[in-house]
């Protein structure tokens, strides 16, 4: 019930922010001029603004987008609060206080999730808020990683890193404990950390270079090749879990400006670009969360087959397709019920191991909990075939039936092919029925389709 209340609270907060934030209404695009648009503030927001600016300036060469005083210490808000400032927009990675809102207009350009990250060598995939709280308050019960996870080395000390005072990223992290966890980090906790760093990049580098490190950073700025994000309360940080409110550590990315200032034509052109399809595509590509983003969940899974028979050592691609085609998350998990019979890869490639039956379970990962199953029968390969008779006699015009037994009994393909060495003497049907044609001798051969094993019977045809 407590977790449910937290998530409801987070969702209500998110909806409130979306409705109270500035909504872009595209206006007439002003002609390019020689003016500049100046930004200052958050190191978290700045990489996104740089990417947007690069694309915008390519289309509007007469307008320059520049950044100054880019720090994580609330400089964007401080610069924007002055009506005489040369800054067009302050960049903020936190919500404004009531006092700041009285002076500043705000434009929410997107949302961002805050990822709790560890070194790539850390085997941990999830952490609880309680453990996170103990780590950042330097509790003795969370000094080493083996106290959090038995799979980690006992000698590995936990090294928590944070952001400097005034950072919007730090403010978001602290608000998570105060609002969602219900227990604020104590004053001066940051003095005990292994470092309070001044930028997102510095945090990522510190985590990458220290196997015991843990920190937090913008989800959109995180490089998955350098650090690993942990699940919080079982929820993976992603743009969709941030958008639907199920992931708790999130914040708005804001552009702020003094209420007494008028946005210049050049600045308005840049805002219109951000709101355009091209601007929104950049926001989405960089991993940030577009305003109003809605997740399209899977409604069904179609499998290539719901049952398959293979031999040991042979492979079969299950080929699972998610519906609808525009589902936001198309990741699937594959699990085999019996690894001694068949294994399955993360892409659905089944491989036969030993004779028997296994069930391959395919499940969506987007929360829709859709499950489909494929029954895999692994049969033993054909080892031999035996005929009911090694020699037989039959009169002209008469028949004799031969029976073929394929071994082992668990063989997948027991089909055989019949042939005669002399069809003018003795003919044989697909069922093993031999018909005498004229006096003489012939050899009837049975061959298995799988393995090409053979057995023969000498037939004597009499008048």
PDB file of N, CA and C in Angstrom, residues 170-249:
ATOM      1  N   UNK A 170      21.108  17.388  -7.925  1.00  0.00           N
ATOM      2  CA  UNK A 170      21.152  17.057  -6.494  1.00  0.00           C
ATOM      3  C   UNK A 170      19.800  17.328  -5.840  1.00  0.00           C
ATOM      4  N   UNK A 171      19.169  18.438  -6.210  1.00  0.00           N
ATOM      5  CA  UNK A 171      17.874  18.785  -5.643  1.00  0.00           C
ATOM      6  C   UNK A 171      16.839  17.706  -5.935  1.00  0.00           C
ATOM      7  N   UNK A 172      16.854  17.178  -7.167  1.00  0.00           N
ATOM      8  CA  UNK A 172      15.922  16.114  -7.553  1.00  0.00           C
ATOM      9  C   UNK A 172      16.178  14.849  -6.735  1.00  0.00           C
ATOM     10  N   UNK A 173      17.448  14.506  -6.557  1.00  0.00           N
ATOM     11  CA  UNK A 173      17.823  13.323  -5.792  1.00  0.00           C
ATOM     12  C   UNK A 173      17.370  13.462  -4.334  1.00  0.00           C
ATOM     13  N   UNK A 174      17.588  14.621  -3.748  1.00  0.00           N
ATOM     14  CA  UNK A 174      17.193  14.852  -2.358  1.00  0.00           C
ATOM     15  C   UNK A 174      15.679  14.869  -2.210  1.00  0.00           C
ATOM     16  N   UNK A 175      14.974  15.422  -3.208  1.00  0.00           N
ATOM     17  CA  UNK A 175      13.508  15.455  -3.156  1.00  0.00           C
ATOM     18  C   UNK A 175      12.919  14.052  -3.186  1.00  0.00           C
ATOM     19  N   UNK A 176      13.585  13.131  -3.878  1.00  0.00           N
ATOM     20  CA  UNK A 176      13.114  11.751  -3.923  1.00  0.00           C
ATOM     21  C   UNK A 176      13.029  11.172  -2.513  1.00  0.00           C
ATOM     22  N   UNK A 177      14.058  11.401  -1.698  1.00  0.00           N
ATOM     23  CA  UNK A 177      14.050  10.877  -0.337  1.00  0.00           C
ATOM     24  C   UNK A 177      13.004  11.596   0.520  1.00  0.00           C
ATOM     25  N   UNK A 178      12.929  12.903   0.350  1.00  0.00           N
ATOM     26  CA  UNK A 178      12.024  13.690   1.177  1.00  0.00           C
ATOM     27  C   UNK A 178      10.560  13.424   0.842  1.00  0.00           C
ATOM     28  N   UNK A 179      10.248  13.317  -0.462  1.00  0.00           N
ATOM     29  CA  UNK A 179       8.855  13.194  -0.891  1.00  0.00           C
ATOM     30  C   UNK A 179       8.438  11.729  -1.060  1.00  0.00           C
ATOM     31  N   UNK A 180       9.201  10.959  -1.819  1.00  0.00           N
ATOM     32  CA  UNK A 180       8.796   9.590  -2.131  1.00  0.00           C
ATOM     33  C   UNK A 180       9.176   8.588  -1.035  1.00  0.00           C
ATOM     34  N   UNK A 181      10.397   8.708  -0.528  1.00  0.00           N
ATOM     35  CA  UNK A 181      10.843   7.776   0.510  1.00  0.00           C
ATOM     36  C   UNK A 181      10.309   8.194   1.879  1.00  0.00           C
ATOM     37  N   UNK A 182      10.035   9.463   2.025  1.00  0.00           N
ATOM     38  CA  UNK A 182       9.473   9.954   3.275  1.00  0.00           C
ATOM     39  C   UNK A 182      10.480  10.174   4.375  1.00  0.00           C
ATOM     40  N   UNK A 183      11.754  10.272   3.997  1.00  0.00           N
ATOM     41  CA  UNK A 183      12.804  10.469   4.992  1.00  0.00           C
ATOM     42  C   UNK A 183      13.919  11.278   4.348  1.00  0.00           C
ATOM     43  N   UNK A 184      13.999  12.554   4.686  1.00  0.00           N
ATOM     44  CA  UNK A 184      14.966  13.449   4.048  1.00  0.00           C
ATOM     45  C   UNK A 184      16.392  13.115   4.466  1.00  0.00           C
ATOM     46  N   UNK A 185      17.322  13.314   3.540  1.00  0.00           N
ATOM     47  CA  UNK A 185      18.731  13.163   3.870  1.00  0.00           C
ATOM     48  C   UNK A 185      19.108  14.238   4.889  1.00  0.00           C
ATOM     49  N   UNK A 186      19.873  13.893   5.903  1.00  0.00           N
ATOM     50  CA  UNK A 186      20.195  14.867   6.953  1.00  0.00           C
ATOM     51  C   UNK A 186      21.137  15.959   6.452  1.00  0.00           C
ATOM     52  N   UNK A 187      21.078  17.108   7.096  1.00  0.00           N
ATOM     53  CA  UNK A 187      21.965  18.204   6.756  1.00  0.00           C
ATOM     54  C   UNK A 187      23.418  17.811   6.915  1.00  0.00           C
ATOM     55  N   UNK A 188      24.246  18.196   5.954  1.00  0.00           N
ATOM     56  CA  UNK A 188      25.661  17.890   6.001  1.00  0.00           C
ATOM     57  C   UNK A 188      26.024  16.493   5.542  1.00  0.00           C
ATOM     58  N   UNK A 189      25.029  15.731   5.040  1.00  0.00           N
ATOM     59  CA  UNK A 189      25.335  14.369   4.587  1.00  0.00           C
ATOM     60  C   UNK A 189      26.378  14.372   3.485  1.00  0.00           C
ATOM     61  N   UNK A 190      26.369  15.434   2.662  1.00  0.00           N
ATOM     62  CA  UNK A 190      27.257  15.499   1.507  1.00  0.00           C
ATOM     63  C   UNK A 190      28.738  15.597   1.901  1.00  0.00           C
ATOM     64  N   UNK A 191      28.995  16.063   3.124  1.00  0.00           N
ATOM     65  CA  UNK A 191      30.373  16.213   3.580  1.00  0.00           C
ATOM     66  C   UNK A 191      31.049  14.855   3.791  1.00  0.00           C
ATOM     67  N   UNK A 192      30.244  13.805   3.950  1.00  0.00           N
ATOM     68  CA  UNK A 192      30.792  12.469   4.179  1.00  0.00           C
ATOM     69  C   UNK A 192      30.960  11.673   2.885  1.00  0.00           C
ATOM     70  N   UNK A 193      30.450  12.205   1.780  1.00  0.00           N
ATOM     71  CA  UNK A 193      30.516  11.469   0.522  1.00  0.00           C
ATOM     72  C   UNK A 193      31.935  11.423  -0.018  1.00  0.00           C
ATOM     73  N   UNK A 194      32.174  10.550  -0.970  1.00  0.00           N
ATOM     74  CA  UNK A 194      33.501  10.465  -1.584  1.00  0.00           C
ATOM     75  C   UNK A 194      33.743  11.611  -2.556  1.00  0.00           C
ATOM     76  N   UNK A 195      32.709  12.365  -2.856  1.00  0.00           N
ATOM     77  CA  UNK A 195      32.875  13.538  -3.702  1.00  0.00           C
ATOM     78  C   UNK A 195      31.546  14.168  -4.049  1.00  0.00           C
ATOM     79  N   UNK A 196      31.494  15.511  -4.070  1.00  0.00           N
ATOM     80  CA  UNK A 196      30.344  16.263  -4.568  1.00  0.00           C
ATOM     81  C   UNK A 196      30.817  16.960  -5.832  1.00  0.00           C
ATOM     82  N   UNK A 197      30.451  16.415  -6.965  1.00  0.00           N
ATOM     83  CA  UNK A 197      31.039  16.806  -8.245  1.00  0.00           C
ATOM     84  C   UNK A 197      30.213  17.865  -8.950  1.00  0.00           C
ATOM     85  N   UNK A 198      30.876  18.606  -9.840  1.00  0.00           N
ATOM     86  CA  UNK A 198      30.265  19.807 -10.407  1.00  0.00           C
ATOM     87  C   UNK A 198      29.583  19.610 -11.750  1.00  0.00           C
ATOM     88  N   UNK A 199      29.564  18.386 -12.279  1.00  0.00           N
ATOM     89  CA  UNK A 199      28.909  18.181 -13.568  1.00  0.00           C
ATOM     90  C   UNK A 199      28.501  16.730 -13.746  1.00  0.00           C
ATOM     91  N   UNK A 200      27.568  16.522 -14.679  1.00  0.00           N
ATOM     92  CA  UNK A 200      27.126  15.170 -15.018  1.00  0.00           C
ATOM     93  C   UNK A 200      28.291  14.339 -15.526  1.00  0.00           C
ATOM     94  N   UNK A 201      29.106  14.938 -16.386  1.00  0.00           N
ATOM     95  CA  UNK A 201      30.250  14.225 -16.944  1.00  0.00           C
ATOM     96  C   UNK A 201      31.234  13.777 -15.884  1.00  0.00           C
ATOM     97  N   UNK A 202      31.443  14.624 -14.874  1.00  0.00           N
ATOM     98  CA  UNK A 202      32.380  14.281 -13.803  1.00  0.00           C
ATOM     99  C   UNK A 202      31.876  13.093 -12.995  1.00  0.00           C
ATOM    100  N   UNK A 203      30.560  13.035 -12.777  1.00  0.00           N
ATOM    101  CA  UNK A 203      29.974  11.905 -12.054  1.00  0.00           C
ATOM    102  C   UNK A 203      30.175  10.615 -12.849  1.00  0.00           C
ATOM    103  N   UNK A 204      29.881  10.672 -14.139  1.00  0.00           N
ATOM    104  CA  UNK A 204      30.001   9.481 -14.972  1.00  0.00           C
ATOM    105  C   UNK A 204      31.441   8.961 -15.000  1.00  0.00           C
ATOM    106  N   UNK A 205      32.393   9.878 -15.093  1.00  0.00           N
ATOM    107  CA  UNK A 205      33.808   9.488 -15.106  1.00  0.00           C
ATOM    108  C   UNK A 205      34.215   8.860 -13.782  1.00  0.00           C
ATOM    109  N   UNK A 206      33.745   9.435 -12.671  1.00  0.00           N
ATOM    110  CA  UNK A 206      34.078   8.910 -11.347  1.00  0.00           C
ATOM    111  C   UNK A 206      33.542   7.495 -11.169  1.00  0.00           C
ATOM    112  N   UNK A 207      32.325   7.250 -11.642  1.00  0.00           N
ATOM    113  CA  UNK A 207      31.723   5.923 -11.515  1.00  0.00           C
ATOM    114  C   UNK A 207      32.460   4.927 -12.403  1.00  0.00           C
ATOM    115  N   UNK A 208      32.798   5.345 -13.596  1.00  0.00           N
ATOM    116  CA  UNK A 208      33.466   4.480 -14.570  1.00  0.00           C
ATOM    117  C   UNK A 208      34.838   4.026 -14.073  1.00  0.00           C
ATOM    118  N   UNK A 209      35.507   4.888 -13.337  1.00  0.00           N
ATOM    119  CA  UNK A 209      36.880   4.613 -12.911  1.00  0.00           C
ATOM    120  C   UNK A 209      37.002   3.987 -11.520  1.00  0.00           C
ATOM    121  N   UNK A 210      35.874   3.710 -10.861  1.00  0.00           N
ATOM    122  CA  UNK A 210      35.902   3.173  -9.500  1.00  0.00           C
ATOM    123  C   UNK A 210      34.888   2.039  -9.392  1.00  0.00           C
ATOM    124  N   UNK A 211      35.366   0.804  -9.213  1.00  0.00           N
ATOM    125  CA  UNK A 211      34.463  -0.351  -9.194  1.00  0.00           C
ATOM    126  C   UNK A 211      33.484  -0.325  -8.034  1.00  0.00           C
ATOM    127  N   UNK A 212      33.799   0.437  -6.992  1.00  0.00           N
ATOM    128  CA  UNK A 212      32.898   0.501  -5.844  1.00  0.00           C
ATOM    129  C   UNK A 212      31.995   1.719  -5.842  1.00  0.00           C
ATOM    130  N   UNK A 213      32.072   2.529  -6.882  1.00  0.00           N
ATOM    131  CA  UNK A 213      31.359   3.813  -6.890  1.00  0.00           C
ATOM    132  C   UNK A 213      29.874   3.671  -7.196  1.00  0.00           C
ATOM    133  N   UNK A 214      29.115   4.633  -6.688  1.00  0.00           N
ATOM    134  CA  UNK A 214      27.694   4.782  -6.993  1.00  0.00           C
ATOM    135  C   UNK A 214      27.412   6.272  -7.071  1.00  0.00           C
ATOM    136  N   UNK A 215      26.529   6.662  -7.966  1.00  0.00           N
ATOM    137  CA  UNK A 215      26.196   8.075  -8.114  1.00  0.00           C
ATOM    138  C   UNK A 215      24.848   8.227  -8.781  1.00  0.00           C
ATOM    139  N   UNK A 216      24.520   9.441  -9.161  1.00  0.00           N
ATOM    140  CA  UNK A 216      23.249   9.702  -9.841  1.00  0.00           C
ATOM    141  C   UNK A 216      23.478  10.747 -10.920  1.00  0.00           C
ATOM    142  N   UNK A 217      22.720  10.626 -11.999  1.00  0.00           N
ATOM    143  CA  UNK A 217      22.902  11.532 -13.123  1.00  0.00           C
ATOM    144  C   UNK A 217      21.673  11.513 -14.023  1.00  0.00           C
ATOM    145  N   UNK A 218      21.642  12.470 -14.935  1.00  0.00           N
ATOM    146  CA  UNK A 218      20.553  12.566 -15.890  1.00  0.00           C
ATOM    147  C   UNK A 218      20.462  11.312 -16.735  1.00  0.00           C
ATOM    148  N   UNK A 219      19.255  10.766 -16.857  1.00  0.00           N
ATOM    149  CA  UNK A 219      19.043   9.574 -17.668  1.00  0.00           C
ATOM    150  C   UNK A 219      19.389   9.840 -19.130  1.00  0.00           C
ATOM    151  N   UNK A 220      19.028  11.017 -19.618  1.00  0.00           N
ATOM    152  CA  UNK A 220      19.309  11.357 -21.005  1.00  0.00           C
ATOM    153  C   UNK A 220      20.778  11.524 -21.304  1.00  0.00           C
ATOM    154  N   UNK A 221      21.571  11.906 -20.304  1.00  0.00           N
ATOM    155  CA  UNK A 221      23.010  12.114 -20.498  1.00  0.00           C
ATOM    156  C   UNK A 221      23.835  10.865 -20.212  1.00  0.00           C
ATOM    157  N   UNK A 222      23.206   9.816 -19.707  1.00  0.00           N
ATOM    158  CA  UNK A 222      23.935   8.617 -19.309  1.00  0.00           C
ATOM    159  C   UNK A 222      24.422   7.831 -20.527  1.00  0.00           C
ATOM    160  N   UNK A 223      25.659   7.387 -20.464  1.00  0.00           N
ATOM    161  CA  UNK A 223      26.244   6.552 -21.514  1.00  0.00           C
ATOM    162  C   UNK A 223      26.280   5.110 -20.998  1.00  0.00           C
ATOM    163  N   UNK A 224      25.436   4.248 -21.553  1.00  0.00           N
ATOM    164  CA  UNK A 224      25.310   2.876 -21.068  1.00  0.00           C
ATOM    165  C   UNK A 224      26.578   2.050 -21.279  1.00  0.00           C
ATOM    166  N   UNK A 225      27.473   2.512 -22.133  1.00  0.00           N
ATOM    167  CA  UNK A 225      28.730   1.787 -22.339  1.00  0.00           C
ATOM    168  C   UNK A 225      29.725   2.080 -21.221  1.00  0.00           C
ATOM    169  N   UNK A 226      29.442   3.099 -20.407  1.00  0.00           N
ATOM    170  CA  UNK A 226      30.374   3.507 -19.360  1.00  0.00           C
ATOM    171  C   UNK A 226      29.886   3.181 -17.948  1.00  0.00           C
ATOM    172  N   UNK A 227      28.582   3.277 -17.715  1.00  0.00           N
ATOM    173  CA  UNK A 227      28.024   3.023 -16.388  1.00  0.00           C
ATOM    174  C   UNK A 227      26.750   2.194 -16.525  1.00  0.00           C
ATOM    175  N   UNK A 228      26.274   1.679 -15.395  1.00  0.00           N
ATOM    176  CA  UNK A 228      25.058   0.862 -15.396  1.00  0.00           C
ATOM    177  C   UNK A 228      24.014   1.482 -14.487  1.00  0.00           C
ATOM    178  N   UNK A 229      22.778   1.608 -14.991  1.00  0.00           N
ATOM    179  CA  UNK A 229      21.679   2.155 -14.201  1.00  0.00           C
ATOM    180  C   UNK A 229      21.000   1.045 -13.412  1.00  0.00           C
ATOM    181  N   UNK A 230      20.609   1.344 -12.176  1.00  0.00           N
ATOM    182  CA  UNK A 230      19.940   0.376 -11.312  1.00  0.00           C
ATOM    183  C   UNK A 230      18.431   0.621 -11.291  1.00  0.00           C
ATOM    184  N   UNK A 231      17.683  -0.458 -11.146  1.00  0.00           N
ATOM    185  CA  UNK A 231      16.247  -0.335 -10.938  1.00  0.00           C
ATOM    186  C   UNK A 231      16.002   0.211  -9.532  1.00  0.00           C
ATOM    187  N   UNK A 232      14.926   0.990  -9.392  1.00  0.00           N
ATOM    188  CA  UNK A 232      14.514   1.504  -8.094  1.00  0.00           C
ATOM    189  C   UNK A 232      13.117   0.977  -7.816  1.00  0.00           C
ATOM    190  N   UNK A 233      12.940   0.293  -6.678  1.00  0.00           N
ATOM    191  CA  UNK A 233      11.656  -0.333  -6.336  1.00  0.00           C
ATOM    192  C   UNK A 233      11.154  -1.216  -7.471  1.00  0.00           C
ATOM    193  N   UNK A 234      12.096  -1.910  -8.131  1.00  0.00           N
ATOM    194  CA  UNK A 234      11.726  -2.839  -9.188  1.00  0.00           C
ATOM    195  C   UNK A 234      11.429  -2.205 -10.532  1.00  0.00           C
ATOM    196  N   UNK A 235      11.562  -0.884 -10.626  1.00  0.00           N
ATOM    197  CA  UNK A 235      11.225  -0.184 -11.872  1.00  0.00           C
ATOM    198  C   UNK A 235      12.507   0.286 -12.559  1.00  0.00           C
ATOM    199  N   UNK A 236      12.653  -0.092 -13.811  1.00  0.00           N
ATOM    200  CA  UNK A 236      13.816   0.312 -14.590  1.00  0.00           C
ATOM    201  C   UNK A 236      13.670   1.761 -15.046  1.00  0.00           C
ATOM    202  N   UNK A 237      14.719   2.582 -14.927  1.00  0.00           N
ATOM    203  CA  UNK A 237      14.603   3.959 -15.412  1.00  0.00           C
ATOM    204  C   UNK A 237      14.565   3.993 -16.934  1.00  0.00           C
ATOM    205  N   UNK A 238      13.528   4.572 -17.499  1.00  0.00           N
ATOM    206  CA  UNK A 238      13.411   4.725 -18.941  1.00  0.00           C
ATOM    207  C   UNK A 238      12.509   5.913 -19.216  1.00  0.00           C
ATOM    208  N   UNK A 239      12.498   6.383 -20.452  1.00  0.00           N
ATOM    209  CA  UNK A 239      11.666   7.534 -20.771  1.00  0.00           C
ATOM    210  C   UNK A 239      10.178   7.223 -20.573  1.00  0.00           C
ATOM    211  N   UNK A 240       9.799   5.952 -20.727  1.00  0.00           N
ATOM    212  CA  UNK A 240       8.387   5.606 -20.567  1.00  0.00           C
ATOM    213  C   UNK A 240       7.994   5.474 -19.102  1.00  0.00           C
ATOM    214  N   UNK A 241       8.883   4.922 -18.274  1.00  0.00           N
ATOM    215  CA  UNK A 241       8.549   4.820 -16.853  1.00  0.00           C
ATOM    216  C   UNK A 241       8.567   6.194 -16.185  1.00  0.00           C
ATOM    217  N   UNK A 242       9.371   7.100 -16.721  1.00  0.00           N
ATOM    218  CA  UNK A 242       9.336   8.485 -16.230  1.00  0.00           C
ATOM    219  C   UNK A 242       8.040   9.150 -16.675  1.00  0.00           C
ATOM    220  N   UNK A 243       7.665   8.950 -17.946  1.00  0.00           N
ATOM    221  CA  UNK A 243       6.468   9.597 -18.497  1.00  0.00           C
ATOM    222  C   UNK A 243       5.199   9.140 -17.800  1.00  0.00           C
ATOM    223  N   UNK A 244       5.109   7.831 -17.467  1.00  0.00           N
ATOM    224  CA  UNK A 244       3.866   7.356 -16.843  1.00  0.00           C
ATOM    225  C   UNK A 244       3.899   7.428 -15.316  1.00  0.00           C
ATOM    226  N   UNK A 245       5.010   7.924 -14.764  1.00  0.00           N
ATOM    227  CA  UNK A 245       5.071   8.164 -13.323  1.00  0.00           C
ATOM    228  C   UNK A 245       5.446   6.962 -12.486  1.00  0.00           C
ATOM    229  N   UNK A 246       5.740   5.816 -13.108  1.00  0.00           N
ATOM    230  CA  UNK A 246       6.080   4.628 -12.314  1.00  0.00           C
ATOM    231  C   UNK A 246       7.512   4.683 -11.785  1.00  0.00           C
ATOM    232  N   UNK A 247       8.387   5.453 -12.449  1.00  0.00           N
ATOM    233  CA  UNK A 247       9.748   5.648 -11.944  1.00  0.00           C
ATOM    234  C   UNK A 247       9.773   6.955 -11.166  1.00  0.00           C
ATOM    235  N   UNK A 248      10.228   6.871  -9.922  1.00  0.00           N
ATOM    236  CA  UNK A 248      10.014   7.976  -8.978  1.00  0.00           C
ATOM    237  C   UNK A 248      10.983   9.150  -9.118  1.00  0.00           C
ATOM    238  N   UNK A 249      12.239   8.898  -9.533  1.00  0.00           N
ATOM    239  CA  UNK A 249      13.231   9.975  -9.504  1.00  0.00           C
ATOM    240  C   UNK A 249      13.229  10.699 -10.856  1.00  0.00           C
TER     241      UNK A 249
END
